[in-house]
PDB file of C-alpha atoms in Angstrom:
ATOM      1  CA  MET X   9      12.436  -1.028  23.383  1.00  0.00           C
ATOM      2  CA  SER X  10      15.444  -0.424  21.130  1.00  0.00           C
ATOM      3  CA  PRO X  11      16.855   3.125  20.994  1.00  0.00           C
ATOM      4  CA  THR X  12      15.675   5.472  18.255  1.00  0.00           C
ATOM      5  CA  GLU X  13      18.040   5.893  15.296  1.00  0.00           C
ATOM      6  CA  ILE X  14      17.955   9.039  13.152  1.00  0.00           C
ATOM      7  CA  HIS X  15      19.736   9.170   9.790  1.00  0.00           C
ATOM      8  CA  GLN X  16      19.932  12.022   7.283  1.00  0.00           C
ATOM      9  CA  LEU X  17      20.293  11.204   3.576  1.00  0.00           C
ATOM     10  CA  ASN X  18      21.145  14.842   2.782  1.00  0.00           C
ATOM     11  CA  PHE X  19      18.818  15.707  -0.068  1.00  0.00           C
ATOM     12  CA  GLY X  20      15.359  17.234  -0.502  1.00  0.00           C
ATOM     13  CA  PRO X  21      11.893  15.702  -0.287  1.00  0.00           C
ATOM     14  CA  ILE X  22      11.401  11.914  -0.325  1.00  0.00           C
ATOM     15  CA  THR X  23       8.179  10.972  -2.136  1.00  0.00           C
ATOM     16  CA  ALA X  24       8.318   7.201  -1.517  1.00  0.00           C
ATOM     17  CA  HIS X  25      10.442   4.732   0.422  1.00  0.00           C
ATOM     18  CA  ALA X  26      10.597   1.037   1.362  1.00  0.00           C
ATOM     19  CA  PHE X  27      12.927  -1.042   3.552  1.00  0.00           C
ATOM     20  CA  ASN X  28      14.143  -4.576   2.937  1.00  0.00           C
ATOM     21  CA  LYS X  29      13.363  -7.344   5.452  1.00  0.00           C
ATOM     22  CA  ASP X  30      16.131  -6.691   8.013  1.00  0.00           C
ATOM     23  CA  ARG X  31      16.195  -2.881   7.529  1.00  0.00           C
ATOM     24  CA  THR X  32      19.801  -2.917   6.288  1.00  0.00           C
ATOM     25  CA  GLN X  33      18.811  -1.416   2.924  1.00  0.00           C
ATOM     26  CA  VAL X  34      16.286   1.235   1.968  1.00  0.00           C
ATOM     27  CA  ALA X  35      14.915   2.303  -1.424  1.00  0.00           C
ATOM     28  CA  VAL X  36      13.877   5.955  -1.705  1.00  0.00           C
ATOM     29  CA  CYS X  37      12.484   8.209  -4.420  1.00  0.00           C
ATOM     30  CA  PRO X  38      14.095  11.684  -4.082  1.00  0.00           C
ATOM     31  CA  ASN X  39      11.191  13.630  -5.624  1.00  0.00           C
ATOM     32  CA  ASN X  40      12.084  12.708  -9.215  1.00  0.00           C
ATOM     33  CA  ASN X  41      11.807   9.685 -11.524  1.00  0.00           C
ATOM     34  CA  GLU X  42      14.563   7.696  -9.789  1.00  0.00           C
ATOM     35  CA  VAL X  43      14.708   5.092  -7.053  1.00  0.00           C
ATOM     36  CA  GLN X  44      17.957   5.116  -5.082  1.00  0.00           C
ATOM     37  CA  ILE X  45      18.948   2.109  -2.962  1.00  0.00           C
ATOM     38  CA  TYR X  46      21.096   2.738   0.112  1.00  0.00           C
ATOM     39  CA  THR X  47      22.810   0.186   2.324  1.00  0.00           C
ATOM     40  CA  LYS X  48      23.705   0.700   5.969  1.00  0.00           C
ATOM     41  CA  ALA X  49      27.429   1.222   6.522  1.00  0.00           C
ATOM     42  CA  GLY X  50      28.530   1.825  10.104  1.00  0.00           C
ATOM     43  CA  LYS X  51      26.736   4.935  11.317  1.00  0.00           C
ATOM     44  CA  GLY X  52      25.701   6.068   7.841  1.00  0.00           C
ATOM     45  CA  TRP X  53      24.162   4.931   4.558  1.00  0.00           C
ATOM     46  CA  ASN X  54      25.861   4.470   1.176  1.00  0.00           C
ATOM     47  CA  LEU X  55      24.175   4.723  -2.232  1.00  0.00           C
ATOM     48  CA  ILE X  56      24.589   1.416  -4.098  1.00  0.00           C
ATOM     49  CA  HIS X  57      21.987   1.444  -6.930  1.00  0.00           C
ATOM     50  CA  THR X  58      19.826   3.863  -8.911  1.00  0.00           C
ATOM     51  CA  LEU X  59      16.617   2.744 -10.672  1.00  0.00           C
ATOM     52  CA  ALA X  60      14.096   4.830 -12.631  1.00  0.00           C
ATOM     53  CA  GLU X  61      10.625   4.857 -10.985  1.00  0.00           C
ATOM     54  CA  VAL X  62       8.573   6.775  -8.383  1.00  0.00           C
ATOM     55  CA  ARG X  63       6.427   4.373  -6.267  1.00  0.00           C
ATOM     56  CA  ILE X  64       8.071   1.536  -4.364  1.00  0.00           C
ATOM     57  CA  ASP X  65       7.364  -1.576  -2.327  1.00  0.00           C
ATOM     58  CA  TRP X  66       9.905  -4.163  -1.188  1.00  0.00           C
ATOM     59  CA  ALA X  67       8.863  -7.797  -0.672  1.00  0.00           C
ATOM     60  CA  PRO X  68      10.682  -8.909   2.507  1.00  0.00           C
ATOM     61  CA  GLU X  69      10.792 -12.677   1.873  1.00  0.00           C
ATOM     62  CA  SER X  70      11.466 -12.839  -1.879  1.00  0.00           C
ATOM     63  CA  ASN X  71      13.610  -9.653  -1.810  1.00  0.00           C
ATOM     64  CA  ARG X  72      11.866  -8.336  -4.921  1.00  0.00           C
ATOM     65  CA  LEU X  73      11.139  -4.679  -5.548  1.00  0.00           C
ATOM     66  CA  VAL X  74       8.068  -3.464  -7.378  1.00  0.00           C
ATOM     67  CA  THR X  75       8.095   0.094  -8.715  1.00  0.00           C
ATOM     68  CA  SER X  76       5.532   2.113 -10.639  1.00  0.00           C
ATOM     69  CA  SER X  77       5.418   5.595 -12.087  1.00  0.00           C
ATOM     70  CA  GLN X  78       3.402   8.319 -13.758  1.00  0.00           C
ATOM     71  CA  ASP X  79       4.349   6.994 -17.207  1.00  0.00           C
ATOM     72  CA  ARG X  80       1.890   4.110 -16.540  1.00  0.00           C
ATOM     73  CA  ASN X  81       4.649   1.502 -16.305  1.00  0.00           C
ATOM     74  CA  THR X  82       5.372  -0.898 -13.464  1.00  0.00           C
ATOM     75  CA  TYR X  83       8.426  -3.134 -13.049  1.00  0.00           C
ATOM     76  CA  VAL X  84       9.335  -6.052 -10.816  1.00  0.00           C
ATOM     77  CA  TRP X  85      13.046  -5.950  -9.955  1.00  0.00           C
ATOM     78  CA  ASN X  86      15.063  -9.059  -9.051  1.00  0.00           C
ATOM     79  CA  PHE X  87      18.541  -8.772  -7.574  1.00  0.00           C
ATOM     80  CA  GLU X  88      21.208 -10.908  -9.268  1.00  0.00           C
ATOM     81  CA  PRO X  89      24.187 -11.494  -6.931  1.00  0.00           C
ATOM     82  CA  GLU X  90      26.379 -12.726  -9.804  1.00  0.00           C
ATOM     83  CA  THR X  91      26.339  -9.325 -11.497  1.00  0.00           C
ATOM     84  CA  ASN X  92      25.427  -7.234  -8.424  1.00  0.00           C
ATOM     85  CA  GLU X  93      22.590  -5.654 -10.411  1.00  0.00           C
ATOM     86  CA  TRP X  94      18.816  -5.266 -10.199  1.00  0.00           C
ATOM     87  CA  LYS X  95      17.110  -6.651 -13.324  1.00  0.00           C
ATOM     88  CA  PRO X  96      13.656  -5.287 -14.268  1.00  0.00           C
ATOM     89  CA  THR X  97      10.680  -7.186 -15.680  1.00  0.00           C
ATOM     90  CA  LEU X  98       7.900  -5.109 -17.234  1.00  0.00           C
ATOM     91  CA  VAL X  99       4.371  -5.732 -15.925  1.00  0.00           C
ATOM     92  CA  LEU X 100       1.349  -5.806 -18.248  1.00  0.00           C
ATOM     93  CA  LEU X 101      -0.814  -3.216 -16.449  1.00  0.00           C
ATOM     94  CA  ARG X 102      -3.247  -2.105 -19.192  1.00  0.00           C
ATOM     95  CA  ILE X 103      -3.939   1.309 -17.633  1.00  0.00           C
ATOM     96  CA  ASN X 104      -4.157   4.651 -19.461  1.00  0.00           C
ATOM     97  CA  ARG X 105      -3.426   6.978 -16.532  1.00  0.00           C
ATOM     98  CA  ALA X 106      -0.599   7.357 -14.026  1.00  0.00           C
ATOM     99  CA  ALA X 107       0.089   4.694 -11.421  1.00  0.00           C
ATOM    100  CA  THR X 108      -0.302   6.256  -7.974  1.00  0.00           C
ATOM    101  CA  PHE X 109       0.458   3.504  -5.426  1.00  0.00           C
ATOM    102  CA  VAL X 110       1.794  -0.060  -5.330  1.00  0.00           C
ATOM    103  CA  ARG X 111       1.743  -2.753  -2.646  1.00  0.00           C
ATOM    104  CA  TRP X 112       2.841  -6.415  -2.440  1.00  0.00           C
ATOM    105  CA  SER X 113       0.363  -8.910  -0.999  1.00  0.00           C
ATOM    106  CA  PRO X 114       1.325 -10.686   2.270  1.00  0.00           C
ATOM    107  CA  LEU X 115       2.325 -13.905   0.442  1.00  0.00           C
ATOM    108  CA  GLU X 116       4.212 -11.882  -2.209  1.00  0.00           C
ATOM    109  CA  ASN X 117       2.633 -13.859  -5.060  1.00  0.00           C
ATOM    110  CA  LYS X 118       0.798 -10.789  -6.361  1.00  0.00           C
ATOM    111  CA  PHE X 119       0.677  -7.025  -5.937  1.00  0.00           C
ATOM    112  CA  ALA X 120      -1.828  -4.250  -6.522  1.00  0.00           C
ATOM    113  CA  VAL X 121      -1.290  -1.003  -8.433  1.00  0.00           C
ATOM    114  CA  ALA X 122      -3.581   1.993  -7.894  1.00  0.00           C
ATOM    115  CA  SER X 123      -4.081   4.431 -10.742  1.00  0.00           C
ATOM    116  CA  GLY X 124      -5.690   7.593 -12.008  1.00  0.00           C
ATOM    117  CA  ALA X 125      -7.703   5.479 -14.464  1.00  0.00           C
ATOM    118  CA  ARG X 126     -10.305   4.634 -11.791  1.00  0.00           C
ATOM    119  CA  VAL X 127      -9.074   1.043 -11.695  1.00  0.00           C
ATOM    120  CA  ILE X 128      -6.817  -1.086  -9.516  1.00  0.00           C
ATOM    121  CA  ALA X 129      -4.562  -3.534 -11.355  1.00  0.00           C
ATOM    122  CA  VAL X 130      -4.116  -6.766  -9.381  1.00  0.00           C
ATOM    123  CA  CYS X 131      -0.945  -8.291 -10.797  1.00  0.00           C
ATOM    124  CA  TYR X 132       0.258 -11.887 -10.670  1.00  0.00           C
ATOM    125  CA  PHE X 133       2.844 -14.024 -12.460  1.00  0.00           C
ATOM    126  CA  ASP X 134       1.551 -16.002 -15.441  1.00  0.00           C
ATOM    127  CA  GLU X 135       3.682 -19.160 -15.510  1.00  0.00           C
ATOM    128  CA  GLU X 136       2.470 -20.178 -18.971  1.00  0.00           C
ATOM    129  CA  HIS X 137       3.587 -16.946 -20.641  1.00  0.00           C
ATOM    130  CA  ASN X 138       6.422 -16.144 -18.201  1.00  0.00           C
ATOM    131  CA  TRP X 139       5.328 -12.586 -17.457  1.00  0.00           C
ATOM    132  CA  TRP X 140       3.496 -10.475 -14.886  1.00  0.00           C
ATOM    133  CA  THR X 141      -0.070  -9.785 -15.972  1.00  0.00           C
ATOM    134  CA  SER X 142      -3.077  -8.157 -14.296  1.00  0.00           C
ATOM    135  CA  LYS X 143      -6.826  -8.127 -13.700  1.00  0.00           C
ATOM    136  CA  HIS X 144      -8.711  -4.898 -13.010  1.00  0.00           C
ATOM    137  CA  LEU X 145     -10.892  -3.951 -10.075  1.00  0.00           C
ATOM    138  CA  LYS X 146     -13.212  -1.287 -11.525  1.00  0.00           C
ATOM    139  CA  ASN X 147     -16.718  -0.793 -10.181  1.00  0.00           C
ATOM    140  CA  PRO X 148     -17.770   1.272  -8.293  1.00  0.00           C
ATOM    141  CA  ILE X 149     -14.589   3.411  -8.270  1.00  0.00           C
ATOM    142  CA  ARG X 150     -15.349   6.946  -9.492  1.00  0.00           C
ATOM    143  CA  SER X 151     -11.997   8.737  -9.225  1.00  0.00           C
ATOM    144  CA  THR X 152      -8.236   8.320  -8.754  1.00  0.00           C
ATOM    145  CA  VAL X 153      -7.216   5.596  -6.303  1.00  0.00           C
ATOM    146  CA  LEU X 154      -4.687   7.017  -3.827  1.00  0.00           C
ATOM    147  CA  SER X 155      -3.874   4.228  -1.364  1.00  0.00           C
ATOM    148  CA  LEU X 156      -4.037   0.451  -0.890  1.00  0.00           C
ATOM    149  CA  ASP X 157      -3.626  -2.112   1.866  1.00  0.00           C
ATOM    150  CA  TRP X 158      -3.879  -5.912   1.842  1.00  0.00           C
ATOM    151  CA  HIS X 159      -5.857  -7.965   4.340  1.00  0.00           C
ATOM    152  CA  PRO X 160      -3.775 -10.624   6.166  1.00  0.00           C
ATOM    153  CA  ASN X 161      -5.605 -13.368   4.208  1.00  0.00           C
ATOM    154  CA  ASN X 162      -3.884 -12.276   0.947  1.00  0.00           C
ATOM    155  CA  VAL X 163      -7.261 -11.932  -0.839  1.00  0.00           C
ATOM    156  CA  LEU X 164      -9.077  -8.838   0.430  1.00  0.00           C
ATOM    157  CA  LEU X 165      -7.767  -5.437  -0.645  1.00  0.00           C
ATOM    158  CA  ALA X 166      -8.644  -2.035   0.828  1.00  0.00           C
ATOM    159  CA  ALA X 167      -8.542   1.054  -1.382  1.00  0.00           C
ATOM    160  CA  GLY X 168      -8.937   4.759  -0.670  1.00  0.00           C
ATOM    161  CA  SER X 169      -9.762   7.117  -3.509  1.00  0.00           C
ATOM    162  CA  ALA X 170     -10.510  10.706  -4.442  1.00  0.00           C
ATOM    163  CA  ASP X 171     -14.253   9.991  -4.666  1.00  0.00           C
ATOM    164  CA  PHE X 172     -14.302  10.249  -0.830  1.00  0.00           C
ATOM    165  CA  LYS X 173     -14.710   6.481  -0.339  1.00  0.00           C
ATOM    166  CA  ALA X 174     -12.749   3.699   1.313  1.00  0.00           C
ATOM    167  CA  ARG X 175     -13.636   0.273  -0.051  1.00  0.00           C
ATOM    168  CA  VAL X 176     -12.802  -3.374   0.598  1.00  0.00           C
ATOM    169  CA  PHE X 177     -12.593  -5.551  -2.529  1.00  0.00           C
ATOM    170  CA  SER X 178     -11.990  -9.219  -3.149  1.00  0.00           C
ATOM    171  CA  ALA X 179      -8.828  -9.623  -5.227  1.00  0.00           C
ATOM    172  CA  PHE X 180      -9.112 -13.417  -5.459  1.00  0.00           C
ATOM    173  CA  ILE X 181      -7.247 -14.797  -8.493  1.00  0.00           C
ATOM    174  CA  LYS X 182      -8.276 -18.231  -9.747  1.00  0.00           C
ATOM    175  CA  GLY X 183      -6.067 -20.697 -11.581  1.00  0.00           C
ATOM    176  CA  GLY X 184      -3.769 -21.673  -8.739  1.00  0.00           C
ATOM    177  CA  VAL X 185      -2.644 -18.172  -7.745  1.00  0.00           C
ATOM    178  CA  ASP X 186      -4.903 -18.019  -4.656  1.00  0.00           C
ATOM    179  CA  GLN X 187      -6.330 -20.734  -2.455  1.00  0.00           C
ATOM    180  CA  LYS X 188      -9.825 -20.215  -1.088  1.00  0.00           C
ATOM    181  CA  PRO X 189      -9.368 -18.409   2.231  1.00  0.00           C
ATOM    182  CA  PRO X 190     -11.294 -19.291   5.389  1.00  0.00           C
ATOM    183  CA  PRO X 191     -14.382 -17.146   6.111  1.00  0.00           C
ATOM    184  CA  THR X 192     -13.698 -13.695   7.542  1.00  0.00           C
ATOM    185  CA  ALA X 193     -15.799 -10.980   9.122  1.00  0.00           C
ATOM    186  CA  TRP X 194     -15.929  -9.413   5.643  1.00  0.00           C
ATOM    187  CA  GLY X 195     -17.633 -12.456   4.074  1.00  0.00           C
ATOM    188  CA  ASP X 196     -16.955 -15.968   2.840  1.00  0.00           C
ATOM    189  CA  LYS X 197     -17.925 -15.906  -0.862  1.00  0.00           C
ATOM    190  CA  LEU X 198     -15.247 -13.806  -2.498  1.00  0.00           C
ATOM    191  CA  PRO X 199     -15.154 -13.898  -6.313  1.00  0.00           C
ATOM    192  CA  PHE X 200     -12.959 -11.247  -7.912  1.00  0.00           C
ATOM    193  CA  ASN X 201     -14.271  -7.655  -7.613  1.00  0.00           C
ATOM    194  CA  THR X 202     -16.771  -8.477  -4.850  1.00  0.00           C
ATOM    195  CA  ILE X 203     -17.411  -5.312  -2.798  1.00  0.00           C
ATOM    196  CA  CYS X 204     -17.108  -6.372   0.835  1.00  0.00           C
ATOM    197  CA  GLY X 205     -17.451  -2.873   2.273  1.00  0.00           C
ATOM    198  CA  GLU X 206     -17.799   0.771   1.212  1.00  0.00           C
ATOM    199  CA  PHE X 207     -17.316   3.581   3.715  1.00  0.00           C
ATOM    200  CA  SER X 208     -17.363   7.366   3.941  1.00  0.00           C
ATOM    201  CA  ASN X 209     -16.444   9.543   6.903  1.00  0.00           C
ATOM    202  CA  GLY X 210     -19.540  11.649   6.265  1.00  0.00           C
ATOM    203  CA  SER X 211     -17.924  15.055   5.814  1.00  0.00           C
ATOM    204  CA  GLY X 212     -16.102  14.420   2.547  1.00  0.00           C
ATOM    205  CA  GLY X 213     -12.446  14.660   1.619  1.00  0.00           C
ATOM    206  CA  TRP X 214     -10.475  12.284  -0.570  1.00  0.00           C
ATOM    207  CA  ILE X 215      -8.945   9.296   1.214  1.00  0.00           C
ATOM    208  CA  HIS X 216      -5.183   9.546   1.711  1.00  0.00           C
ATOM    209  CA  SER X 217      -4.480   6.266   3.519  1.00  0.00           C
ATOM    210  CA  VAL X 218      -6.126   2.933   4.341  1.00  0.00           C
ATOM    211  CA  ALA X 219      -4.885   0.266   6.762  1.00  0.00           C
ATOM    212  CA  PHE X 220      -6.268  -3.045   8.008  1.00  0.00           C
ATOM    213  CA  SER X 221      -5.893  -3.930  11.679  1.00  0.00           C
ATOM    214  CA  PRO X 222      -3.514  -6.853  12.454  1.00  0.00           C
ATOM    215  CA  SER X 223      -6.470  -9.273  12.547  1.00  0.00           C
ATOM    216  CA  GLY X 224      -8.035  -7.744   9.449  1.00  0.00           C
ATOM    217  CA  ASP X 225     -11.346  -7.244  11.270  1.00  0.00           C
ATOM    218  CA  ALA X 226     -11.233  -3.430  11.151  1.00  0.00           C
ATOM    219  CA  LEU X 227     -10.206  -0.844   8.570  1.00  0.00           C
ATOM    220  CA  ALA X 228      -8.784   2.594   9.355  1.00  0.00           C
ATOM    221  CA  PHE X 229      -8.696   5.388   6.802  1.00  0.00           C
ATOM    222  CA  SER X 230      -7.714   9.054   6.829  1.00  0.00           C
ATOM    223  CA  GLY X 231      -9.296  11.803   4.738  1.00  0.00           C
ATOM    224  CA  HIS X 232      -8.325  15.240   3.497  1.00  0.00           C
ATOM    225  CA  ASP X 233     -10.901  16.650   5.933  1.00  0.00           C
ATOM    226  CA  SER X 234      -8.443  15.858   8.785  1.00  0.00           C
ATOM    227  CA  ALA X 235     -10.535  12.949  10.080  1.00  0.00           C
ATOM    228  CA  ILE X 236      -9.448   9.438  11.047  1.00  0.00           C
ATOM    229  CA  SER X 237     -12.171   6.809  10.625  1.00  0.00           C
ATOM    230  CA  ILE X 238     -12.334   3.195  11.775  1.00  0.00           C
ATOM    231  CA  ALA X 239     -14.803   0.951   9.943  1.00  0.00           C
ATOM    232  CA  TYR X 240     -16.015  -2.539  10.767  1.00  0.00           C
ATOM    233  CA  PRO X 241     -17.722  -5.240   8.663  1.00  0.00           C
ATOM    234  CA  GLY X 242     -21.444  -4.715   8.629  1.00  0.00           C
ATOM    235  CA  GLY X 243     -21.167  -0.946   8.275  1.00  0.00           C
ATOM    236  CA  ALA X 244     -20.285   0.296  11.776  1.00  0.00           C
ATOM    237  CA  ILE X 245     -17.921   3.268  11.598  1.00  0.00           C
ATOM    238  CA  GLN X 246     -16.431   5.782  14.020  1.00  0.00           C
ATOM    239  CA  SER X 247     -14.720   9.001  12.924  1.00  0.00           C
ATOM    240  CA  VAL X 248     -12.371  11.155  14.992  1.00  0.00           C
ATOM    241  CA  ARG X 249     -12.437  14.730  13.697  1.00  0.00           C
ATOM    242  CA  LEU X 250      -9.366  16.859  14.277  1.00  0.00           C
ATOM    243  CA  THR X 251      -8.243  20.463  13.885  1.00  0.00           C
ATOM    244  CA  SER X 252      -4.801  19.439  12.615  1.00  0.00           C
ATOM    245  CA  LEU X 253      -3.715  19.157   9.000  1.00  0.00           C
ATOM    246  CA  PRO X 254      -4.618  15.914   7.144  1.00  0.00           C
ATOM    247  CA  TYR X 255      -2.856  12.613   7.859  1.00  0.00           C
ATOM    248  CA  LEU X 256      -1.206  10.819   4.942  1.00  0.00           C
ATOM    249  CA  SER X 257      -0.151   7.527   6.536  1.00  0.00           C
ATOM    250  CA  LEU X 258      -1.645   5.091   9.047  1.00  0.00           C
ATOM    251  CA  ILE X 259      -0.125   2.108  10.829  1.00  0.00           C
ATOM    252  CA  TRP X 260      -1.721  -0.228  13.388  1.00  0.00           C
ATOM    253  CA  THR X 261       0.608  -1.201  16.255  1.00  0.00           C
ATOM    254  CA  SER X 262      -2.065  -3.407  17.867  1.00  0.00           C
ATOM    255  CA  GLU X 263      -5.811  -4.009  17.618  1.00  0.00           C
ATOM    256  CA  LYS X 264      -6.359  -0.947  19.820  1.00  0.00           C
ATOM    257  CA  ASN X 265      -3.662   1.472  18.657  1.00  0.00           C
ATOM    258  CA  ILE X 266      -3.063   3.384  15.424  1.00  0.00           C
ATOM    259  CA  ILE X 267      -0.202   5.755  14.602  1.00  0.00           C
ATOM    260  CA  ALA X 268      -0.987   8.497  12.069  1.00  0.00           C
ATOM    261  CA  ALA X 269       1.408  10.927  10.388  1.00  0.00           C
ATOM    262  CA  GLY X 270       0.871  13.738   7.916  1.00  0.00           C
ATOM    263  CA  TYR X 271       1.338  17.413   7.162  1.00  0.00           C
ATOM    264  CA  ASP X 272       1.851  18.424  10.807  1.00  0.00           C
ATOM    265  CA  PHE X 273       5.281  16.695  10.884  1.00  0.00           C
ATOM    266  CA  THR X 274       4.440  14.876  14.144  1.00  0.00           C
ATOM    267  CA  PRO X 275       3.148  11.281  14.465  1.00  0.00           C
ATOM    268  CA  VAL X 276       0.019  10.929  16.613  1.00  0.00           C
ATOM    269  CA  LEU X 277      -1.133   7.843  18.544  1.00  0.00           C
ATOM    270  CA  PHE X 278      -4.855   6.976  18.552  1.00  0.00           C
ATOM    271  CA  GLU X 279      -6.158   4.513  21.142  1.00  0.00           C
ATOM    272  CA  ASN X 280      -9.387   2.537  21.402  1.00  0.00           C
ATOM    273  CA  THR X 281     -10.652   2.730  24.990  1.00  0.00           C
ATOM    274  CA  ASN X 282     -13.899   1.444  26.486  1.00  0.00           C
ATOM    275  CA  GLU X 283     -15.505   4.684  25.288  1.00  0.00           C
ATOM    276  CA  GLY X 284     -14.327   4.303  21.683  1.00  0.00           C
ATOM    277  CA  TRP X 285     -11.518   5.917  19.706  1.00  0.00           C
TER     278      TRP X 285
END
């Protein structure tokens, strides 16, 4: 295991961040309407660019940034080495409330934007019109969508929202954007907006984070009631109820291990043993 590196960027809260592929650059939002891009320099980090947005994801293979903000706008940024600048392209979102979360798909040919409009905009590049456009996942969302995660097959999309539900949708885009994926545990017929799963932890609390397992055969989600839940296709679900403050972020390190972090300032490892989580 490589040694732990700790770096201080010397300003206040960071509301969003994303690394590039080799972790030599990081984009951060310093609790305002800007995105600052830092590059690693020796033992420190130097600021090299400033963009104007608040939610970030960095596509590792194409090296494109996608940013979204509370003004309902989303941009795809492409780096141009000739001018050493990031050039934005506006995305046609068609939402009337703030964007709350953004995430590239595994193949980086589309991305999803969560919003306060009770919809998820699934965005893809329209070659004919030369712009980024979107289709909306709507029903049965009843409140603001707070988090997203893509299934490894590039089609299924998990969403957690303030209506206390975690859901798995099909975000299949016809017309050459997506190829029909092989059958999964979540189903094999996957037209756009198919609901492949809907879960609640039973005690309420809006859903802060959702995360598919590496295989995509399980979904973890954390709620504001300080519970971590693991759901499986077919409806099986197990919740671990805690006395700590709520967890805001989940990451699977293997099919049997999840790391959670939140308001308690300390990451926690959850393990699936023979007796469950």
